[in-house]
Amino acid sequence: MLEIAGLSPDEEAVYGLLVASGRASVSDLADRAGLTAPRTGEVLHALTTKGLASPTDSSPHLYMAAAPDAALLPRIRRSADALDIARREAARLMDSYRETMRRRDAGRLLEVITGAEALRHCLRQLQKGAQDEMLWFCKAQYVAMPSGSNRDEFDALARGVRYRVLYEKAFFDADDAVSNVMAGVRAGEIARAVPHLPLRLAVVDRSVAVFPLVSGGPHGSPEEPTTALVRDSNLLAALIALFERYWEDAVPLDIDDTGRLSDDGPHPPDVLSPTDRRLLSLLVAGVSDKTIASQMQLSRRTVQRRIQSLMERSDAATRMQLAWHAARHGWL
């Protein structure tokens, strides 16, 4: 039982006899432990070296045990610390082993998930383990999670996980879809909208992605959707790049002053969205398209597209005319 403290079975037996008797001779300990006298002497020498026993000055020599709390417990603590270090090193080596095997075995890169319940469980577990960021493509007509049922998102947002979610236009046709998106935005979700999304997608901390392998949902196989979970690979990098590409051209969604979901879309002729108003103020100030894109976290192409749209709305042929129109109509 005391192997963790570095004691052999014989040393443990002799030490226990010393603790129980207070003092004992070599011959007495040999008889009681069932050892030979020479072997008992070796054991006592080892215990003395380890600070667990010491000889007296009497003749013949007697031995007495050191107090367990002073001599034994520190050894146990050191052994426990060493065990923790060894356990961490073993875990590191296991991670390295898995990484090596993953690169040699495609089956470790991609895992197939079959069925809506299995997919739902997978998405919940991934969100519970998320530490930094979740990326989502939310298409219309759910497969595993109805709109408003993803409560794990709110828990993750509360602990600081960033959610960037892209919704396709048809998503908002479902009952309560708008109110559910508003609840997410109020909780901290960064939402944008696009006319259409190519697939369903969830990416966790840029290290794991979940996406469909075959059609699922109302127009596919609602009972048995087949989904893939892919880890660090070129495929994962491509999926993240796909998300970022759609994100650049998407329309931001936010809660406006009336408490409704605003898409920065069509506005009255002489009223600009907050995004366009900020963009126009930077443009009038002489800031370059590249710097505007950087400050507003938009792509340069998106900035130019919005400027062109403002010019069309104001019938301006040049950016100078756009600035004049903005001043005259109170756009700034």
Coordinates of C-alpha atoms in Angstrom, one line a residue:
M1 CA 0.0 0.0 0.0
L2 CA 2.9 2.3 0.5
E3 CA 4.5 1.7 -2.9
I4 CA 3.6 5.3 -3.8
A5 CA 6.0 6.4 -1.1
G6 CA 8.8 4.3 -2.5
L7 CA 8.7 1.4 -0.1
S8 CA 9.0 -2.2 -1.1
P9 CA 6.7 -4.8 0.5
D10 CA 9.4 -5.9 3.0
E11 CA 10.2 -2.3 3.9
E12 CA 6.5 -1.5 4.5
A13 CA 6.2 -4.6 6.7
V14 CA 9.2 -3.9 8.8
Y15 CA 8.3 -0.2 9.1
G16 CA 4.8 -1.1 10.3
L17 CA 6.3 -3.4 13.0
L18 CA 8.6 -0.6 14.2
V19 CA 5.7 1.8 14.4
A20 CA 3.6 -0.7 16.4
S21 CA 6.4 -1.8 18.8
G22 CA 8.3 1.5 19.3
R23 CA 11.7 -0.2 19.4
A24 CA 12.9 -3.6 18.2
S25 CA 16.0 -5.5 17.5
V26 CA 17.0 -7.1 14.1
S27 CA 16.3 -10.6 15.3
D28 CA 12.9 -9.7 16.8
L29 CA 11.9 -7.9 13.6
A30 CA 13.2 -10.9 11.5
D31 CA 11.1 -13.3 13.5
R32 CA 7.9 -11.2 13.3
A33 CA 8.3 -10.3 9.6
G34 CA 9.2 -13.8 8.5
L35 CA 12.5 -12.7 7.1
T36 CA 16.1 -13.8 7.5
A37 CA 18.3 -11.7 9.8
P38 CA 20.6 -10.6 6.9
R39 CA 17.5 -9.6 4.8
T40 CA 16.0 -7.7 7.8
G41 CA 19.3 -5.9 8.2
E42 CA 19.2 -4.8 4.5
V43 CA 15.6 -3.6 5.0
L44 CA 16.5 -1.6 8.1
H45 CA 19.5 0.0 6.3
A46 CA 17.1 1.0 3.5
L47 CA 14.6 2.5 5.9
T48 CA 17.4 4.4 7.7
T49 CA 18.6 5.8 4.4
K50 CA 15.1 7.0 3.6
G51 CA 14.7 8.6 7.0
L52 CA 12.0 6.2 8.2
A53 CA 14.0 4.4 10.9
S54 CA 17.1 5.0 13.0
P55 CA 19.3 2.9 15.3
T56 CA 19.5 3.6 19.0
D57 CA 22.8 3.8 21.0
S58 CA 21.9 0.8 23.1
S59 CA 23.7 -2.6 22.9
P60 CA 22.5 -4.6 21.2
H61 CA 21.3 -2.1 18.6
L62 CA 17.6 -1.5 18.6
Y63 CA 15.8 0.4 15.9
M64 CA 12.9 2.8 16.2
A65 CA 10.5 4.3 13.6
A66 CA 10.4 7.9 12.5
A67 CA 7.0 9.6 12.9
P68 CA 4.9 8.9 9.8
D69 CA 3.7 12.5 9.5
A70 CA 7.3 13.9 9.4
A71 CA 8.9 11.1 7.4
L72 CA 6.3 9.3 5.4
L73 CA 3.7 11.9 4.3
P74 CA 6.2 14.2 2.6
R75 CA 7.4 11.2 0.5
I76 CA 3.8 10.5 -0.4
R77 CA 3.2 14.1 -1.5
R78 CA 6.3 14.1 -3.6
S79 CA 5.3 10.9 -5.2
A80 CA 1.8 12.3 -5.9
D81 CA 3.3 15.4 -7.5
A82 CA 5.5 13.2 -9.6
L83 CA 2.4 11.1 -10.6
D84 CA 0.6 14.2 -11.7
I85 CA 3.6 15.3 -13.8
A86 CA 3.7 11.8 -15.3
R87 CA 0.0 11.9 -16.0
R88 CA 0.3 15.2 -17.8
E89 CA 3.2 14.0 -19.8
A90 CA 1.3 10.8 -20.7
A91 CA -1.6 13.0 -21.9
R92 CA 0.7 15.1 -24.0
L93 CA 2.2 12.0 -25.6
M94 CA -1.3 10.7 -26.2
D95 CA -2.2 13.9 -28.0
S96 CA 0.9 13.6 -30.1
Y97 CA 0.1 10.0 -30.9
R98 CA -3.4 10.9 -31.9
E99 CA -2.1 13.7 -34.1
T100 CA 0.3 11.4 -35.8
M101 CA -2.3 8.7 -36.3
R102 CA -4.9 11.3 -37.5
R103 CA -2.6 12.4 -40.3
R104 CA -2.0 8.8 -41.4
D105 CA -5.6 7.7 -41.1
A106 CA -8.3 9.6 -43.0
G107 CA -10.9 8.0 -40.7
R108 CA -9.5 10.0 -37.9
L109 CA -9.9 13.3 -39.9
L110 CA -13.6 12.8 -40.7
E111 CA -16.3 11.2 -38.6
V112 CA -19.7 10.3 -40.0
I113 CA -22.7 11.1 -37.8
T114 CA -26.0 9.5 -38.8
G115 CA -29.4 10.6 -37.5
A116 CA -30.9 13.9 -36.2
E117 CA -30.6 12.9 -32.5
A118 CA -26.9 12.1 -32.9
L119 CA -26.3 15.3 -34.8
R120 CA -28.2 17.3 -32.1
H121 CA -26.1 15.7 -29.4
C122 CA -22.9 16.4 -31.3
L123 CA -23.7 20.1 -31.8
R124 CA -24.6 20.5 -28.1
Q125 CA -21.4 18.9 -27.0
L126 CA -19.3 21.0 -29.4
Q127 CA -20.9 24.2 -28.1
K128 CA -20.3 23.2 -24.5
G129 CA -16.6 22.7 -25.2
A130 CA -16.2 25.9 -27.3
Q131 CA -13.7 28.3 -25.9
D132 CA -13.3 31.1 -28.5
E133 CA -15.7 31.3 -31.4
M134 CA -18.6 29.5 -33.2
L135 CA -19.3 30.1 -36.9
W136 CA -22.7 29.1 -38.3
F137 CA -24.5 28.8 -41.6
C138 CA -28.2 28.7 -40.7
K139 CA -30.3 27.5 -43.7
A140 CA -34.1 27.4 -43.7
Q141 CA -36.0 24.2 -42.7
Y142 CA -34.0 22.8 -39.8
V143 CA -32.6 19.2 -39.6
A144 CA -31.7 18.7 -36.0
M145 CA -32.3 22.0 -34.1
P146 CA -35.6 23.9 -34.5
S147 CA -35.2 27.7 -34.4
G148 CA -35.1 28.9 -30.8
S149 CA -34.1 25.5 -29.3
N150 CA -30.4 26.0 -29.2
R151 CA -30.1 27.0 -25.5
D152 CA -26.4 26.0 -25.5
E153 CA -25.6 29.1 -27.5
F154 CA -26.8 31.4 -24.7
D155 CA -24.7 29.5 -22.2
A156 CA -21.6 29.8 -24.5
L157 CA -22.3 33.6 -25.1
A158 CA -22.5 34.1 -21.4
R159 CA -19.0 32.6 -20.8
G160 CA -17.5 34.8 -23.6
V161 CA -17.7 32.6 -26.7
R162 CA -18.1 34.7 -29.9
Y163 CA -20.9 33.7 -32.2
R164 CA -21.0 34.8 -35.8
V165 CA -24.1 33.5 -37.5
L166 CA -25.2 33.8 -41.2
Y167 CA -28.9 33.4 -42.0
E168 CA -30.3 32.8 -45.4
K169 CA -33.4 34.8 -46.4
A170 CA -35.8 31.9 -46.3
F171 CA -34.8 31.1 -42.7
F172 CA -37.0 34.0 -41.6
D173 CA -40.1 32.5 -43.2
A174 CA -40.5 30.1 -40.2
D175 CA -42.7 31.0 -37.3
D176 CA -40.9 32.9 -34.5
A177 CA -37.7 32.9 -36.5
V178 CA -37.3 36.7 -36.3
S179 CA -38.0 36.8 -32.5
N180 CA -35.5 33.9 -32.0
V181 CA -32.8 35.7 -33.9
M182 CA -33.5 38.9 -32.0
A183 CA -33.0 37.0 -28.7
G184 CA -29.7 35.7 -29.9
V185 CA -28.6 39.2 -31.1
R186 CA -29.6 40.7 -27.7
A187 CA -27.5 38.0 -26.0
G188 CA -24.4 39.0 -28.0
E189 CA -24.7 37.0 -31.3
I190 CA -23.2 38.8 -34.3
A191 CA -25.8 38.1 -37.1
R192 CA -25.8 38.7 -40.8
A193 CA -28.1 37.7 -43.6
V194 CA -27.6 36.6 -47.2
P195 CA -30.0 35.6 -50.0
H196 CA -28.9 32.0 -50.0
L197 CA -26.4 29.7 -48.3
P198 CA -24.8 26.7 -50.0
L199 CA -25.0 24.3 -47.1
R200 CA -25.5 24.0 -43.3
L201 CA -22.3 24.5 -41.3
A202 CA -21.0 24.9 -37.8
V203 CA -17.3 25.5 -37.0
V204 CA -16.0 25.4 -33.4
D205 CA -12.9 27.3 -32.5
R206 CA -11.6 26.9 -36.1
S207 CA -10.6 23.3 -35.2
V208 CA -13.8 21.2 -35.9
A209 CA -16.5 21.6 -38.4
V210 CA -19.9 19.9 -38.9
F211 CA -21.6 19.8 -42.3
P212 CA -23.9 17.6 -44.2
L213 CA -22.6 14.8 -46.5
V214 CA -26.0 14.2 -48.1
S215 CA -29.3 16.1 -48.2
G216 CA -31.3 16.3 -45.0
G217 CA -34.3 18.1 -43.7
P218 CA -37.8 18.4 -45.2
H219 CA -36.5 18.1 -48.8
G220 CA -34.0 15.3 -48.1
S221 CA -34.0 12.6 -45.5
P222 CA -35.4 14.0 -42.2
E223 CA -35.2 10.7 -40.4
E224 CA -31.6 9.9 -41.2
P225 CA -29.5 13.0 -42.1
T226 CA -25.9 12.0 -42.7
T227 CA -23.4 14.6 -41.4
A228 CA -19.6 14.8 -41.3
L229 CA -17.4 16.0 -38.4
V230 CA -14.1 17.1 -39.8
R231 CA -11.0 18.1 -37.8
D232 CA -7.9 20.1 -38.7
S233 CA -7.3 19.6 -42.4
N234 CA -7.3 21.3 -45.8
L235 CA -11.1 20.6 -45.9
L236 CA -11.6 22.4 -42.6
A237 CA -9.6 25.4 -43.9
A238 CA -11.7 25.4 -47.1
L239 CA -15.0 25.4 -45.1
I240 CA -13.7 28.3 -42.9
A241 CA -12.7 30.3 -46.0
L242 CA -16.2 29.6 -47.5
F243 CA -17.8 31.1 -44.3
E244 CA -15.6 34.2 -44.4
R245 CA -16.3 34.7 -48.1
Y246 CA -20.1 34.7 -47.5
W247 CA -19.6 36.8 -44.3
E248 CA -17.9 39.6 -46.2
D249 CA -20.9 40.2 -48.5
A250 CA -23.6 39.6 -45.9
V251 CA -25.9 42.3 -44.5
P252 CA -25.5 42.9 -40.8
L253 CA -28.5 42.3 -38.6
D254 CA -29.1 44.4 -35.5
I255 CA -31.9 45.6 -33.2
D256 CA -33.0 49.1 -34.3
D257 CA -34.3 52.0 -32.1
T258 CA -37.8 50.6 -32.3
G259 CA -36.7 47.2 -30.9
R260 CA -37.1 45.4 -34.2
L261 CA -34.6 43.4 -36.2
S262 CA -33.0 45.7 -38.8
D263 CA -31.0 44.4 -41.8
D264 CA -29.5 47.7 -42.9
G265 CA -31.5 47.1 -46.0
P266 CA -34.0 49.4 -47.8
H267 CA -34.7 52.6 -46.0
P268 CA -36.7 55.8 -46.8
P269 CA -35.0 57.8 -49.6
D270 CA -33.4 60.3 -47.2
V271 CA -32.7 58.0 -44.3
L272 CA -29.4 56.0 -44.1
S273 CA -28.7 52.9 -42.1
P274 CA -26.2 53.3 -39.3
T275 CA -23.7 51.4 -41.4
D276 CA -24.1 53.6 -44.5
R277 CA -24.0 56.7 -42.4
R278 CA -20.7 55.8 -40.8
L279 CA -19.3 54.7 -44.1
L280 CA -20.3 58.0 -45.7
S281 CA -18.9 60.1 -42.9
L282 CA -15.5 58.4 -43.4
L283 CA -15.7 58.9 -47.1
V284 CA -16.5 62.6 -46.8
A285 CA -13.6 62.9 -44.4
G286 CA -11.3 61.7 -47.2
V287 CA -10.6 58.3 -45.8
S288 CA -9.5 55.7 -48.4
D289 CA -11.7 52.7 -49.3
K290 CA -9.0 50.4 -47.8
T291 CA -9.0 52.2 -44.5
I292 CA -12.8 52.4 -44.4
A293 CA -12.9 48.6 -44.9
S294 CA -10.4 48.1 -42.1
Q295 CA -12.2 50.4 -39.6
M296 CA -15.6 49.0 -40.3
Q297 CA -14.5 45.3 -40.6
L298 CA -15.9 45.0 -44.1
S299 CA -14.3 43.8 -47.3
R300 CA -13.1 46.5 -49.7
R301 CA -15.5 45.1 -52.3
T302 CA -18.4 45.6 -49.8
V303 CA -17.4 49.2 -49.2
Q304 CA -17.3 49.9 -52.9
R305 CA -20.6 48.2 -53.4
R306 CA -22.2 50.3 -50.7
I307 CA -20.7 53.5 -52.0
Q308 CA -22.1 52.7 -55.5
S309 CA -25.5 52.0 -54.0
L310 CA -25.4 55.4 -52.3
M311 CA -24.4 57.1 -55.5
E312 CA -27.4 55.5 -57.3
R313 CA -29.8 56.6 -54.6
S314 CA -28.6 60.2 -54.9
D315 CA -28.2 60.2 -58.7
A316 CA -24.5 61.2 -58.1
A317 CA -22.1 60.6 -60.9
T318 CA -19.0 61.2 -58.7
R319 CA -18.1 60.8 -55.1
M320 CA -17.9 64.6 -54.8
Q321 CA -21.6 64.9 -55.9
L322 CA -22.5 62.2 -53.4
A323 CA -20.9 64.2 -50.6
W324 CA -22.8 67.3 -51.8
H325 CA -26.1 65.4 -51.8
A326 CA -25.4 64.0 -48.4
A327 CA -24.8 67.4 -46.9
R328 CA -27.9 68.9 -48.6
H329 CA -30.3 66.0 -47.5
G330 CA -29.0 65.6 -44.0
W331 CA -27.5 62.2 -44.5
L332 CA -24.7 63.0 -42.1

